Amino acid sequence: MREMFTNGHLEVQPQKHCGITSPISWAGPKDLDHLYTQKLIESMRPFGVFEDDEELRHRMFVLGKLNNLVKEWIAELGECKSLPPTIISAAGGKIFTFGSYRLGVHTKGADIDALCVAPRHVERSDFFQSFVEKLKLQDGIRNVRAVEDAFVPVIKFEFFTIEIDLVFARLPLQCVPANLDLREDSWLRSLDIRCIRSLNGCRVTDEILHLVPNKENFRLTLRAVKLWAKKRGIYSNMLGFLGGVSWAMLVARTCQLYPNAVASTLVHKFFLVFSKWEWPNPVLLKQPEESNLNLPVWDPRVNPADRYHLMPIITPAYPQQNSTYNASTSTRTIMVEEFKQGLAVTDEILQGKVDWSKLFEPPNFFQKYKHYIVLTASAFTEEHHLEWVGLVESKIRVLVGNLERNEFITLAHVNPQSFPGGQDHCKDEEFMSMWFLGISFKKVENAESVNIDLTHDIQSFTDTVYRQANNINLLKKGMTIEATHVRRKQLHQYLPPEALQKRKKQSVADITKLSSGVLSKRSSLDGNCLDSSRDTDTGTPCESPTSSHPTCHKTSRSNSPTLQEVPSKHVSENAPANHFPSIQKQVPTNTPWGQAIPVIGSKSDHAIAVTTPSPTTCTIPTVIGLNVVPPLPSLPNLPQGHPHSELVNISPKSAAAKRTHPPSLETSPKRMKDTEKLLEDSAFVRPSDPEKEERKAVERIIVGEAMPIPTIDRARSQRLPSKELPDASSPVPTSNIRVIKNSIRLTLNR
């Protein structure tokens, strides 16, 4: 609040705030907060997250050269198309950046995401033909590759050692002004969908920066959160975790809630807010704006498919989209647990018990589960291997979805890091990559043993991959997928000792040694390095097993040997597992419950009632076991015009029925039964009264941002259509490539 004298009277004026609600706290930093922030900076330096001035100048030099090259090319096109000299000289053209570089959080060796904006006389075909040829003739440019059929068409190349991903947008302008502001929605009018997608990256990035109260605090906090996410193995949009844009929006929302806090405080508040967040309530940086452009936007009231999204984080620029479309039940569960763990660690840090390096310690993934699935992708040549690995990795989330729908599996956790195949698992001159998925099985009750067949889950995944490869003419002889079930004690046959040993606290010297290693960048079919599990915007290389397991080389193809399980009283494996194309089958789904659908920005009496059969017990609206609005004992009466008043709708009329939680949440059957009790049962020292009040304020903010969405049946057998996958009716490839079908069958004993 600000105090001002007007006509001799003291008036209190509310401070301007960003976001859809008022901040939780306007408090500024104390001396101790600045000290902790400096310690945070020092703890991040060994990981290579900060670029020095010389490297920054080199990037600016490269971007300047690229901008001049674009203008030169556009002028040449104008001459070829016989445009008047006055138009040619004024046509312009401009390079915009987006992603981590535009946000100011890029790391050493990171690539640059860029957008080429051209006037109307430049066609998209010109960009992928004449401009590609011009790039190939330039000194300092190499490895030029055009990916014209990607979701967002892109040209990838290296310019004086800087890797650049360049997308294209053609605006209906005769000349591109130097002061062009892409945040204006009017530029989207009459554009084709590919240009809109290309513009979206810049528009979202610029809008995020516009919506944070302090850019420098935001950037430092985002650097810390991204480093933490990468070290904890939850930074990968492709695999169903969060990518760079999603992490940026979560940090931006935290900055809006604590506008005067510095980075050390914001990191702690980030974990506080999102460890309590009630998914699938969406995270919004601003109220969605209406537009007459009629572009598809994220809106679960209108689009039934949007109701299935488990962890919606909505981009602030029109057309609003969910940046976490790939999130699954398993990945969300894993990330929520990491938020809680991060809150516990930062509480200890701010209490002076540990230092910031503890926050960036990697998890013990290979010690966490009793059962693992080893997924391998092999090819005969290095070039084919890179293409094949890119496709397989982009579809691993399909396998995760298949596994978590299995009635006996409660969690499928994929490790984003891939490993090269060892000599024991592939022949000479064959190229192989391996991924590891940790599996948690449901506890067996009232039965001596349970037989579990994962064959269908694996076959439907490999069927999808082979069909997609066949549809895009990528499938080559020697490209194979294999899956093997192993127990934890057998992992040493696949991984080097350093990958399996229990993690110890790393010294600064160890971290510096790790971050000085050279990372190889592999091409991705997604064409989006920011959201890739092989994200090149990283100064956090993982311990590579390459030295212990040399990369395989080429030979005639035969199946990699699979392990025979040693009988035990817990698990026995009846057959080895290799790779599987297969058909899919459906299991009857459960009946959806009743639900009230409030409209964003509407009064509570505008809710639309959807009546369906409901069980006897009652709770707030849910997406089958997932609370949309946290059940608070009571809420204060909000005056009309309050930031929360138009968003909260928890009247008795809007209450819906409750059902049991899905298996992944079965450990918390009384989840959020009493919010205040949950806050007091924090994992650390019992908070003082001010801390209790702040945590209650966090809960109120989450309620205030709640946008209840229609109930969706999240039964494990539900299979959603996806525009990015081929239709299920597409034939499995009928080439002469040999397809081998095996099975994974297990027996779980009590």
XYZ file of C-alpha atoms in Angstrom:
750
model
C 0.000 0.000 0.000
C 1.137 3.542 -0.676
C 0.327 6.595 1.450
C -0.320 9.891 -0.350
C -1.488 13.329 0.784
C -4.364 14.752 -1.255
C -5.977 18.072 -0.260
C -4.462 17.802 3.191
C -5.819 14.287 3.771
C -3.831 11.059 4.015
C -5.050 8.535 1.439
C -3.990 4.918 1.133
C -3.798 3.689 -2.448
C -3.412 0.028 -3.417
C -0.174 -0.883 -5.156
C -0.397 -2.038 -8.729
C 0.091 -5.779 -9.027
C 0.584 -8.316 -11.802
C -1.467 -11.462 -12.153
C -5.070 -12.440 -11.613
C -4.998 -12.075 -7.815
C -3.447 -9.775 -5.259
C -0.005 -10.799 -3.982
C 0.356 -12.956 -0.902
C 2.970 -10.595 0.527
C 4.333 -7.168 -0.399
C 7.224 -7.592 2.052
C 10.624 -6.486 0.841
C 13.921 -8.293 1.438
C 15.911 -8.174 4.664
C 19.698 -8.184 4.908
C 19.642 -11.923 5.547
C 17.636 -12.478 2.344
C 20.330 -10.686 0.320
C 22.964 -12.845 1.987
C 21.125 -16.057 1.113
C 20.674 -14.804 -2.461
C 24.419 -14.249 -2.812
C 25.057 -17.747 -1.478
C 22.565 -19.088 -4.034
C 24.461 -17.376 -6.855
C 27.766 -18.794 -5.677
C 26.318 -22.311 -5.411
C 25.092 -22.148 -9.035
C 28.332 -20.894 -10.589
C 30.087 -24.299 -10.721
C 27.226 -25.659 -12.845
C 27.920 -23.233 -15.705
C 24.574 -21.464 -15.552
C 26.122 -18.018 -16.030
C 27.714 -16.930 -19.299
C 30.657 -14.512 -19.195
C 30.758 -11.192 -21.054
C 32.916 -12.515 -23.888
C 30.483 -15.318 -24.671
C 27.568 -12.889 -24.525
C 29.266 -10.531 -26.972
C 29.879 -13.461 -29.308
C 26.161 -14.309 -29.287
C 25.229 -10.716 -30.050
C 27.742 -10.669 -32.905
C 26.241 -13.838 -34.389
C 22.686 -12.514 -34.102
C 23.720 -9.253 -35.745
C 25.291 -11.130 -38.659
C 22.166 -13.259 -39.008
C 19.888 -10.208 -38.971
C 21.918 -8.558 -41.762
C 21.876 -11.817 -43.722
C 18.063 -11.954 -43.535
C 17.682 -8.365 -44.754
C 20.090 -9.031 -47.620
C 18.173 -12.160 -48.645
C 14.796 -10.366 -48.526
C 16.160 -7.567 -50.737
C 17.493 -10.104 -53.245
C 14.070 -11.782 -53.367
C 12.460 -8.410 -54.032
C 14.747 -7.880 -57.006
C 13.983 -11.365 -58.342
C 10.239 -10.616 -58.078
C 10.646 -7.230 -59.836
C 9.504 -5.074 -56.943
C 10.055 -1.282 -57.149
C 13.428 -0.144 -55.734
C 11.705 1.995 -53.098
C 9.894 -1.045 -51.697
C 13.018 -3.198 -51.840
C 15.061 -0.698 -49.875
C 12.388 -0.339 -47.196
C 11.229 -4.004 -47.053
C 13.378 -4.755 -44.048
C 13.019 -8.062 -42.233
C 13.960 -8.793 -38.646
C 15.302 -11.491 -36.337
C 13.570 -11.953 -32.982
C 14.766 -14.287 -30.229
C 12.658 -16.309 -27.800
C 13.099 -19.100 -25.301
C 15.873 -19.097 -22.709
C 18.003 -16.529 -24.529
C 15.186 -14.000 -24.740
C 14.273 -14.631 -21.099
C 17.896 -13.991 -20.143
C 18.457 -17.381 -18.499
C 20.530 -19.190 -21.137
C 23.570 -21.144 -20.006
C 27.029 -21.727 -21.409
C 26.873 -23.534 -24.740
C 23.098 -23.142 -25.057
C 21.505 -22.775 -28.471
C 19.429 -19.778 -29.579
C 15.775 -19.994 -30.594
C 15.115 -17.316 -33.219
C 12.281 -16.127 -35.462
C 12.668 -14.627 -38.937
C 9.885 -12.116 -39.688
C 9.523 -11.270 -43.389
C 7.194 -9.008 -45.437
C 4.394 -10.312 -47.621
C 6.406 -10.805 -50.824
C 8.462 -13.549 -49.117
C 6.868 -17.003 -49.247
C 7.495 -19.867 -46.856
C 8.850 -21.885 -49.770
C 11.449 -19.141 -50.313
C 12.609 -19.515 -46.718
C 13.130 -23.277 -47.023
C 14.711 -23.103 -50.466
C 16.597 -19.943 -51.397
C 17.443 -18.962 -47.816
C 18.694 -22.464 -47.001
C 20.946 -22.323 -50.060
C 22.207 -18.893 -49.026
C 23.026 -20.186 -45.544
C 25.062 -23.057 -46.964
C 27.248 -20.594 -48.893
C 28.135 -18.465 -45.856
C 31.460 -18.668 -44.058
C 31.072 -19.837 -40.483
C 27.769 -21.628 -41.090
C 27.657 -25.412 -41.171
C 25.356 -28.375 -40.552
C 22.365 -26.655 -42.168
C 19.260 -28.841 -41.907
C 15.722 -27.851 -42.887
C 12.856 -29.588 -41.057
C 9.931 -28.328 -43.109
C 7.414 -30.981 -42.040
C 7.793 -30.399 -38.290
C 4.899 -29.142 -36.142
C 6.756 -25.814 -36.095
C 8.856 -25.844 -39.306
C 12.469 -24.937 -38.526
C 15.955 -24.542 -40.016
C 18.744 -25.801 -37.743
C 22.362 -24.740 -38.234
C 25.561 -23.708 -36.487
C 26.787 -20.131 -36.906
C 30.308 -19.576 -35.558
C 29.842 -22.489 -33.091
C 26.451 -21.170 -31.868
C 23.611 -23.575 -32.599
C 20.515 -21.806 -33.900
C 16.944 -22.993 -34.441
C 15.304 -20.535 -36.852
C 11.550 -20.474 -37.522
C 9.703 -18.298 -40.028
C 6.650 -16.013 -40.071
C 5.339 -13.944 -42.995
C 3.344 -10.863 -42.027
C 0.867 -9.123 -44.368
C 3.060 -6.018 -44.493
C 4.846 -4.393 -47.384
C 7.708 -3.431 -45.058
C 8.738 -4.810 -41.653
C 9.300 -1.862 -39.282
C 12.330 -1.847 -37.019
C 10.116 -1.217 -33.954
C 7.701 -4.073 -34.652
C 5.893 -5.263 -31.499
C 4.733 -8.861 -31.876
C 2.607 -8.745 -28.710
C -0.273 -7.179 -30.635
C -2.942 -9.764 -31.483
C -3.756 -8.006 -34.748
C -0.638 -9.493 -36.357
C -2.284 -12.934 -36.197
C -5.134 -11.966 -38.478
C -5.241 -13.894 -41.761
C -2.012 -15.800 -40.995
C -1.672 -19.505 -41.697
C -1.360 -21.801 -38.703
C 2.373 -22.392 -39.215
C 3.110 -18.674 -38.972
C 0.936 -18.410 -35.860
C 2.857 -21.256 -34.221
C 6.148 -19.610 -35.154
C 5.054 -16.269 -33.675
C 3.765 -17.959 -30.526
C 7.234 -18.547 -29.053
C 8.147 -14.864 -29.168
C 4.720 -13.684 -28.047
C 4.674 -15.979 -25.011
C 8.234 -15.081 -23.979
C 7.612 -11.334 -24.284
C 4.328 -11.613 -22.388
C 5.986 -13.500 -19.526
C 8.611 -10.769 -19.163
C 5.891 -8.128 -19.291
C 3.918 -9.800 -16.482
C 6.673 -10.157 -13.859
C 7.208 -7.308 -11.364
C 11.018 -7.537 -11.284
C 12.827 -9.079 -14.252
C 16.193 -9.564 -12.541
C 14.711 -11.382 -9.554
C 12.644 -13.464 -11.957
C 15.682 -14.439 -14.032
C 17.832 -15.461 -11.101
C 14.999 -17.486 -9.585
C 14.312 -19.177 -12.908
C 17.984 -20.111 -13.288
C 17.883 -21.798 -9.893
C 14.593 -23.613 -10.569
C 15.716 -24.852 -13.995
C 19.000 -26.110 -12.554
C 17.105 -27.890 -9.770
C 14.646 -29.445 -12.247
C 17.440 -30.735 -14.490
C 19.403 -32.196 -11.606
C 16.281 -33.868 -10.213
C 15.379 -35.421 -13.586
C 12.070 -33.592 -14.173
C 13.067 -31.222 -16.991
C 11.647 -32.655 -20.208
C 8.459 -31.617 -21.955
C 8.949 -34.485 -24.396
C 8.810 -37.140 -21.664
C 5.834 -35.641 -19.837
C 7.624 -33.438 -17.309
C 7.915 -29.659 -17.706
C 9.948 -27.815 -20.318
C 11.610 -24.426 -20.136
C 8.504 -22.356 -20.931
C 6.428 -24.146 -18.285
C 9.056 -23.669 -15.586
C 9.282 -19.993 -16.573
C 5.526 -19.538 -16.117
C 5.531 -21.205 -12.682
C 8.374 -18.935 -11.552
C 6.605 -15.901 -13.041
C 3.461 -16.723 -11.043
C 5.558 -16.969 -7.876
C 7.071 -13.555 -8.610
C 3.572 -12.113 -9.006
C 2.583 -13.455 -5.591
C 5.745 -12.066 -3.916
C 6.567 -8.987 -6.028
C 9.213 -7.483 -3.730
C 11.025 -10.672 -2.718
C 14.561 -11.513 -3.850
C 15.667 -14.786 -5.462
C 16.460 -16.751 -2.290
C 12.989 -16.041 -0.929
C 11.316 -16.636 -4.294
C 12.899 -20.088 -4.675
C 11.499 -21.062 -1.280
C 8.070 -19.581 -2.073
C 8.061 -21.383 -5.418
C 8.178 -24.728 -3.607
C 5.696 -23.537 -1.000
C 3.094 -22.506 -3.582
C 3.354 -25.479 -5.929
C 3.714 -28.157 -3.262
C 0.238 -27.020 -2.152
C -1.237 -26.445 -5.612
C -4.481 -28.264 -6.321
C -4.036 -29.700 -9.785
C -5.735 -29.664 -12.241
C -6.454 -26.053 -11.322
C -4.705 -24.145 -14.116
C -1.806 -21.777 -13.516
C -2.653 -18.456 -15.179
C -0.440 -15.359 -15.398
C -3.372 -13.207 -16.493
C -7.061 -13.535 -17.261
C -7.645 -15.067 -20.709
C -8.652 -12.355 -23.134
C -11.378 -12.619 -25.723
C -10.533 -12.100 -29.379
C -12.508 -12.104 -32.595
C -9.823 -14.045 -34.463
C -11.548 -17.383 -33.700
C -8.323 -19.298 -33.074
C -8.499 -22.451 -30.930
C -7.621 -21.724 -27.296
C -7.396 -23.820 -24.126
C -10.854 -23.853 -22.580
C -12.163 -26.994 -20.845
C -15.705 -25.578 -20.882
C -15.719 -25.722 -24.677
C -13.124 -28.324 -25.639
C -13.725 -31.773 -24.124
C -10.115 -32.831 -24.776
C -8.849 -30.012 -22.532
C -10.646 -31.601 -19.586
C -8.184 -34.480 -19.599
C -5.175 -32.242 -18.951
C -3.751 -33.085 -15.553
C -1.391 -30.187 -14.894
C -2.476 -27.207 -17.025
C -0.079 -24.257 -17.213
C -1.602 -21.780 -19.651
C 0.462 -19.546 -21.904
C -0.397 -15.843 -21.420
C -0.397 -14.801 -25.095
C -3.347 -15.334 -27.423
C -4.147 -18.020 -28.516
C -3.757 -19.435 -25.009
C -2.500 -23.017 -24.926
C -1.614 -25.574 -22.279
C 2.175 -25.943 -22.264
C 1.996 -29.221 -20.286
C -0.164 -31.257 -22.632
C 2.186 -34.235 -22.250
C 1.971 -34.485 -18.441
C 0.655 -37.827 -17.190
C -0.553 -39.135 -13.860
C 2.892 -40.558 -13.108
C 4.910 -37.503 -14.108
C 2.604 -35.218 -12.157
C 2.901 -37.408 -9.059
C 6.697 -37.375 -9.375
C 6.851 -33.594 -9.794
C 4.534 -32.926 -6.852
C 6.745 -35.078 -4.656
C 9.776 -33.140 -5.878
C 8.034 -29.856 -5.015
C 7.492 -31.137 -1.480
C 11.087 -32.306 -1.236
C 12.281 -28.930 -2.510
C 10.195 -27.187 0.150
C 11.753 -29.342 2.865
C 15.284 -28.600 1.647
C 14.766 -24.846 1.235
C 13.231 -24.670 4.703
C 16.431 -26.201 6.056
C 18.550 -23.834 3.952
C 16.781 -20.730 5.248
C 17.100 -22.076 8.791
C 20.862 -22.270 8.286
C 21.010 -26.060 8.648
C 22.334 -26.847 5.140
C 23.672 -24.905 2.166
C 22.188 -24.414 -1.311
C 24.193 -27.254 -2.864
C 21.840 -29.733 -1.176
C 18.998 -28.453 -3.357
C 20.888 -29.432 -6.516
C 21.823 -32.963 -5.479
C 20.571 -35.574 -7.992
C 18.149 -38.268 -6.810
C 18.928 -41.959 -6.337
C 16.790 -43.087 -9.260
C 18.427 -46.503 -9.534
C 17.987 -47.136 -5.808
C 14.388 -45.947 -5.638
C 12.478 -48.834 -7.251
C 12.581 -52.619 -7.044
C 11.545 -53.121 -10.669
C 12.691 -51.462 -13.879
C 11.980 -51.727 -17.574
C 14.995 -51.246 -19.823
C 14.002 -49.795 -23.197
C 16.592 -49.988 -25.965
C 16.638 -48.467 -29.443
C 19.174 -49.791 -31.959
C 20.247 -48.996 -35.515
C 23.030 -50.032 -37.874
C 24.470 -46.582 -38.634
C 25.092 -43.503 -36.522
C 22.886 -41.347 -38.749
C 20.002 -43.808 -38.559
C 20.563 -44.157 -34.828
C 20.185 -40.403 -34.230
C 16.936 -40.317 -36.216
C 15.583 -43.448 -34.537
C 16.471 -42.315 -31.013
C 14.743 -38.985 -31.609
C 11.502 -40.690 -32.641
C 11.558 -43.348 -29.917
C 12.268 -40.834 -27.167
C 9.463 -38.561 -28.360
C 7.022 -41.477 -27.883
C 8.214 -42.835 -24.532
C 5.398 -40.926 -22.871
C 3.009 -43.231 -24.780
C 4.628 -46.198 -23.026
C 4.329 -44.428 -19.663
C 0.628 -43.861 -20.319
C 0.110 -47.509 -21.266
C 1.880 -48.744 -18.137
C 0.103 -46.449 -15.693
C -3.258 -47.635 -17.082
C -2.324 -51.186 -16.102
C -4.406 -52.099 -13.065
C -1.377 -53.499 -11.206
C 0.940 -50.514 -11.765
C 0.706 -47.424 -9.569
C 3.626 -45.452 -11.054
C 5.837 -45.492 -14.167
C 8.859 -43.207 -13.753
C 11.086 -42.610 -16.779
C 14.608 -41.311 -16.239
C 15.192 -38.522 -18.811
C 18.854 -39.476 -19.150
C 19.612 -42.038 -21.848
C 22.638 -44.339 -21.725
C 24.688 -45.900 -24.525
C 24.431 -49.652 -24.876
C 27.286 -51.692 -23.466
C 29.237 -54.337 -25.332
C 27.311 -57.054 -23.482
C 24.021 -55.919 -25.026
C 24.845 -55.196 -28.660
C 27.148 -56.498 -31.332
C 30.144 -54.736 -32.825
C 29.464 -51.638 -34.921
C 25.853 -51.409 -33.776
C 24.525 -48.190 -32.222
C 22.226 -48.453 -29.212
C 20.641 -46.172 -26.598
C 18.909 -47.254 -23.386
C 16.256 -45.650 -21.179
C 15.216 -46.877 -17.743
C 11.683 -46.766 -16.330
C 11.137 -47.391 -12.623
C 7.915 -49.307 -11.914
C 5.868 -49.373 -8.713
C 3.436 -52.273 -8.513
C 0.230 -52.262 -6.538
C 0.355 -54.196 -3.287
C -1.152 -57.655 -3.536
C -4.003 -58.235 -1.098
C -6.061 -61.323 -0.369
C -4.115 -63.384 -2.866
C -1.056 -65.580 -2.683
C 0.205 -64.320 -6.040
C -0.875 -62.233 -8.989
C 0.138 -62.785 -12.595
C 0.940 -59.558 -14.442
C 1.198 -59.420 -18.220
C 2.820 -56.281 -19.650
C 2.936 -57.622 -23.197
C 0.008 -55.588 -24.475
C 1.316 -52.371 -22.914
C 4.680 -52.773 -24.621
C 3.250 -53.971 -27.933
C 0.873 -51.035 -28.301
C 3.777 -48.641 -27.663
C 6.081 -50.248 -30.228
C 3.186 -50.459 -32.661
C 2.768 -46.682 -32.366
C 6.477 -46.033 -32.919
C 6.793 -48.338 -35.939
C 3.623 -46.931 -37.503
C 4.831 -43.368 -37.051
C 8.255 -44.224 -38.481
C 6.621 -45.889 -41.466
C 4.293 -42.939 -42.091
C 7.172 -40.450 -42.235
C 9.437 -42.804 -44.219
C 11.992 -43.004 -41.424
C 11.973 -46.751 -40.795
C 15.196 -48.391 -42.004
C 16.599 -51.868 -41.801
C 18.213 -52.474 -38.413
C 15.973 -50.059 -36.471
C 14.582 -52.024 -33.534
C 13.088 -51.479 -30.080
C 13.436 -53.921 -27.214
C 12.121 -53.912 -23.659
C 13.349 -55.985 -20.733
C 12.119 -56.256 -17.169
C 14.915 -56.301 -14.590
C 15.111 -56.069 -10.857
C 17.236 -53.519 -9.063
C 20.010 -55.985 -8.273
C 20.389 -56.757 -12.000
C 20.968 -53.164 -13.117
C 24.730 -53.583 -12.824
C 24.592 -55.694 -15.980
C 23.361 -52.631 -17.911
C 24.969 -49.664 -16.174
C 28.442 -48.701 -14.955
C 29.124 -48.661 -11.206
C 29.218 -44.853 -10.988
C 25.623 -44.642 -12.254
C 24.379 -47.127 -9.647
C 26.207 -46.020 -6.524
C 24.239 -44.141 -3.938
C 24.576 -40.401 -4.360
C 26.819 -38.573 -1.954
C 27.014 -34.876 -1.387
C 29.153 -33.403 -4.132
C 31.866 -30.921 -3.460
C 32.233 -27.756 -5.501
C 35.333 -29.269 -7.116
C 33.364 -32.356 -8.193
C 30.599 -30.216 -9.635
C 33.073 -28.076 -11.545
C 34.704 -31.197 -12.972
C 31.348 -32.555 -14.106
C 30.177 -29.314 -15.689
C 33.417 -28.952 -17.639
C 32.659 -32.107 -19.624
C 31.681 -31.936 -23.250
C 28.034 -32.714 -24.041
C 27.092 -34.025 -27.427
C 23.933 -32.542 -28.880
C 21.702 -34.953 -30.735
C 19.077 -33.841 -33.190
C 15.467 -34.064 -32.056
C 12.466 -34.650 -34.249
C 10.497 -32.312 -32.047
C 12.722 -29.441 -33.162
C 12.386 -27.842 -29.733
C 15.572 -27.883 -27.730
C 14.031 -25.822 -24.938
C 11.570 -28.547 -24.027
C 13.646 -31.579 -24.937
C 15.036 -34.065 -22.473
C 18.270 -33.570 -24.398
C 17.946 -29.865 -23.713
C 21.078 -28.056 -24.808
C 20.248 -25.121 -22.569
C 22.054 -26.748 -19.720
C 25.207 -26.477 -17.785
C 24.373 -29.563 -15.747
C 25.834 -32.602 -17.461
C 25.007 -35.881 -15.777
C 27.647 -38.444 -15.070
C 28.100 -40.141 -18.406
C 28.662 -43.881 -18.546
C 30.303 -43.625 -21.952
C 33.778 -44.355 -20.691
C 32.722 -47.584 -19.028
C 30.347 -48.739 -21.754
C 31.791 -48.007 -25.182
C 29.272 -47.175 -27.891
C 28.339 -50.192 -29.957
C 29.316 -50.488 -33.614
C 27.861 -52.004 -36.730
C 27.242 -55.686 -37.413
C 24.460 -57.893 -38.723
C 21.465 -57.508 -36.480
C 20.434 -60.028 -33.879
C 18.359 -59.622 -30.781
C 20.142 -58.252 -27.775
C 20.278 -60.857 -25.042
C 17.729 -60.394 -22.304
C 18.133 -61.386 -18.708
C 16.501 -64.407 -17.193
C 15.094 -63.527 -13.825
C 16.471 -65.388 -10.833
C 13.469 -66.921 -9.037
C 12.535 -65.192 -5.835
C 9.611 -65.155 -3.506
C 8.700 -61.700 -4.734
C 8.914 -61.726 -8.518
C 9.562 -64.265 -11.224
C 9.810 -63.597 -14.923
C 8.336 -66.251 -17.185
C 9.777 -64.953 -20.409
C 12.313 -62.397 -21.620
C 11.153 -59.163 -23.248
C 12.204 -57.719 -26.540
C 10.223 -55.448 -28.868
C 6.563 -55.584 -29.726
C 4.137 -54.170 -32.259
C 0.609 -55.175 -31.289
C -3.077 -54.400 -31.349
C -4.837 -52.473 -28.626
C -7.743 -53.444 -26.450
C -10.181 -51.440 -24.360
C -11.401 -51.996 -20.836
C -14.785 -50.647 -19.779
C -14.500 -47.267 -18.136
C -16.156 -46.021 -14.987
C -19.230 -43.841 -14.945
C -18.408 -40.123 -14.562
C -19.772 -38.294 -11.575
C -21.831 -35.127 -11.374
C -20.131 -31.773 -11.734
C -20.722 -28.043 -11.736
C -18.988 -26.015 -14.410
C -18.409 -22.384 -13.402
C -17.517 -19.946 -16.173
C -14.288 -17.936 -15.935
C -15.015 -14.440 -14.787
C -18.688 -15.165 -14.144
C -20.682 -14.911 -10.937
C -21.236 -18.062 -8.945
C -24.849 -18.298 -10.024
C -23.744 -18.726 -13.635
C -22.425 -22.230 -13.050
C -23.722 -24.837 -15.449
C -24.945 -27.966 -13.711
C -24.116 -31.271 -15.341
C -26.148 -34.075 -13.815
C -24.833 -37.604 -13.843
C -25.112 -40.528 -11.429
C -23.112 -39.947 -8.276
C -22.044 -42.104 -5.353
C -23.288 -41.624 -1.852
C -20.373 -39.627 -0.509
C -19.836 -35.982 -1.396
C -17.010 -33.547 -1.983
C -16.005 -30.679 -4.240
C -15.711 -30.947 -8.048
C -13.048 -33.404 -9.093
C -11.448 -34.999 -12.086
C -11.951 -38.519 -10.777
C -10.149 -38.384 -7.489
C -8.312 -35.134 -8.239
C -9.624 -32.136 -6.328
C -10.198 -29.118 -8.546
C -10.842 -26.779 -5.604
C -9.261 -27.534 -2.210
C -11.862 -28.157 0.481
C -11.422 -25.346 2.989
C -13.416 -25.404 6.210
C -14.646 -21.894 5.538
C -13.856 -18.836 3.505
C -14.281 -15.192 4.384
C -16.993 -13.300 2.584
C -15.351 -11.479 -0.287
C -16.616 -8.054 -1.267
C -17.792 -7.484 -4.799
C -14.891 -6.509 -6.991
C -12.357 -8.432 -4.879
C -9.761 -10.195 -7.083
C -11.078 -13.550 -5.905
C -14.766 -12.865 -5.880
C -15.526 -13.781 -9.474
C -13.401 -16.920 -9.484
C -14.477 -18.727 -6.321
C -17.508 -20.972 -6.598
C -17.826 -23.383 -3.721
C -21.488 -23.024 -2.923
C -23.325 -26.199 -1.855
C -25.030 -26.247 -5.224
C -21.698 -26.629 -6.969
C -20.539 -29.501 -4.799
C -20.098 -32.793 -6.586
C -19.685 -36.373 -5.561
C -16.447 -37.974 -4.465
C -14.872 -41.211 -5.567
C -11.825 -43.122 -4.506
C -8.448 -41.903 -5.624
C -6.601 -43.542 -8.507
C -3.877 -46.035 -7.545
C -1.142 -43.420 -7.877
C -2.758 -41.461 -5.056
C -3.921 -44.349 -2.921
C -1.406 -43.567 -0.200
C -3.362 -40.448 0.748
C -7.052 -41.441 1.052
C -7.769 -38.407 3.231
C -5.983 -36.017 0.904
C -6.763 -32.386 1.674
C -9.476 -33.348 4.142
C -8.501 -30.443 6.324
C -6.282 -27.860 4.639
C -5.284 -26.075 7.823
C -4.178 -29.333 9.415
C -2.108 -30.191 6.356
C -0.378 -26.829 6.571
C 0.451 -27.302 10.221
C 1.824 -30.775 9.551
C 4.655 -29.386 7.447
C 7.734 -31.540 7.120
C 9.918 -29.222 9.155
C 9.981 -27.225 12.347
C 6.493 -26.099 13.327
C 6.162 -22.655 11.773
C 5.646 -19.534 13.791
C 2.303 -17.722 13.662
C 3.302 -15.411 10.756
C 4.428 -18.450 8.766
C 1.126 -20.190 9.437
C -0.766 -17.168 8.229
C 1.310 -16.988 5.063
C 0.728 -20.640 4.248
C -2.981 -20.119 4.751
C -2.701 -17.190 2.360
C -1.129 -19.509 -0.195
C -4.127 -21.809 0.098
C -6.512 -18.875 -0.337
C -4.652 -17.765 -3.460
C -4.928 -21.267 -4.906
C -8.644 -21.260 -4.188
C -8.891 -17.823 -5.741
C -7.302 -19.056 -8.943
C -9.437 -22.165 -9.105
C -11.163 -22.717 -12.422
C -13.233 -25.867 -11.879
C -13.546 -27.948 -15.005
C -15.978 -30.711 -15.927
C -15.529 -34.129 -14.411
C -13.585 -36.493 -16.634
C -13.359 -40.231 -16.287
C -9.649 -40.914 -15.772
C -10.065 -44.691 -15.920
C -6.877 -46.525 -16.758
C -8.329 -47.902 -19.957
C -9.128 -44.456 -21.358
C -7.167 -43.798 -24.544
C -7.218 -40.276 -25.887
C -6.910 -39.398 -29.553
C -3.851 -37.316 -30.375
C -3.332 -35.172 -33.435
C 0.387 -35.784 -33.321
C 0.069 -39.562 -33.536
C -1.050 -41.481 -36.607
C -4.578 -42.805 -36.630
C -4.993 -46.230 -35.047
C -6.231 -47.529 -38.371
C -2.861 -46.817 -39.998
C -1.294 -50.140 -40.962
C 1.715 -51.514 -39.161
C 4.651 -51.449 -41.608
C 4.621 -54.418 -43.935
C 8.200 -54.068 -45.130
C 10.682 -56.909 -45.061
C 12.015 -55.689 -41.703
C 11.694 -58.557 -39.253
C 9.318 -57.848 -36.335
C 9.773 -60.037 -33.275
C 7.024 -60.461 -30.707
C 7.830 -61.605 -27.202
C 6.198 -61.012 -23.859
C 6.807 -59.760 -20.345
C 4.874 -61.774 -17.783
C 5.526 -61.505 -14.056
C 4.218 -63.129 -10.915
C 3.981 -60.958 -7.793
C 3.828 -62.905 -4.529
C 2.610 -61.596 -1.203
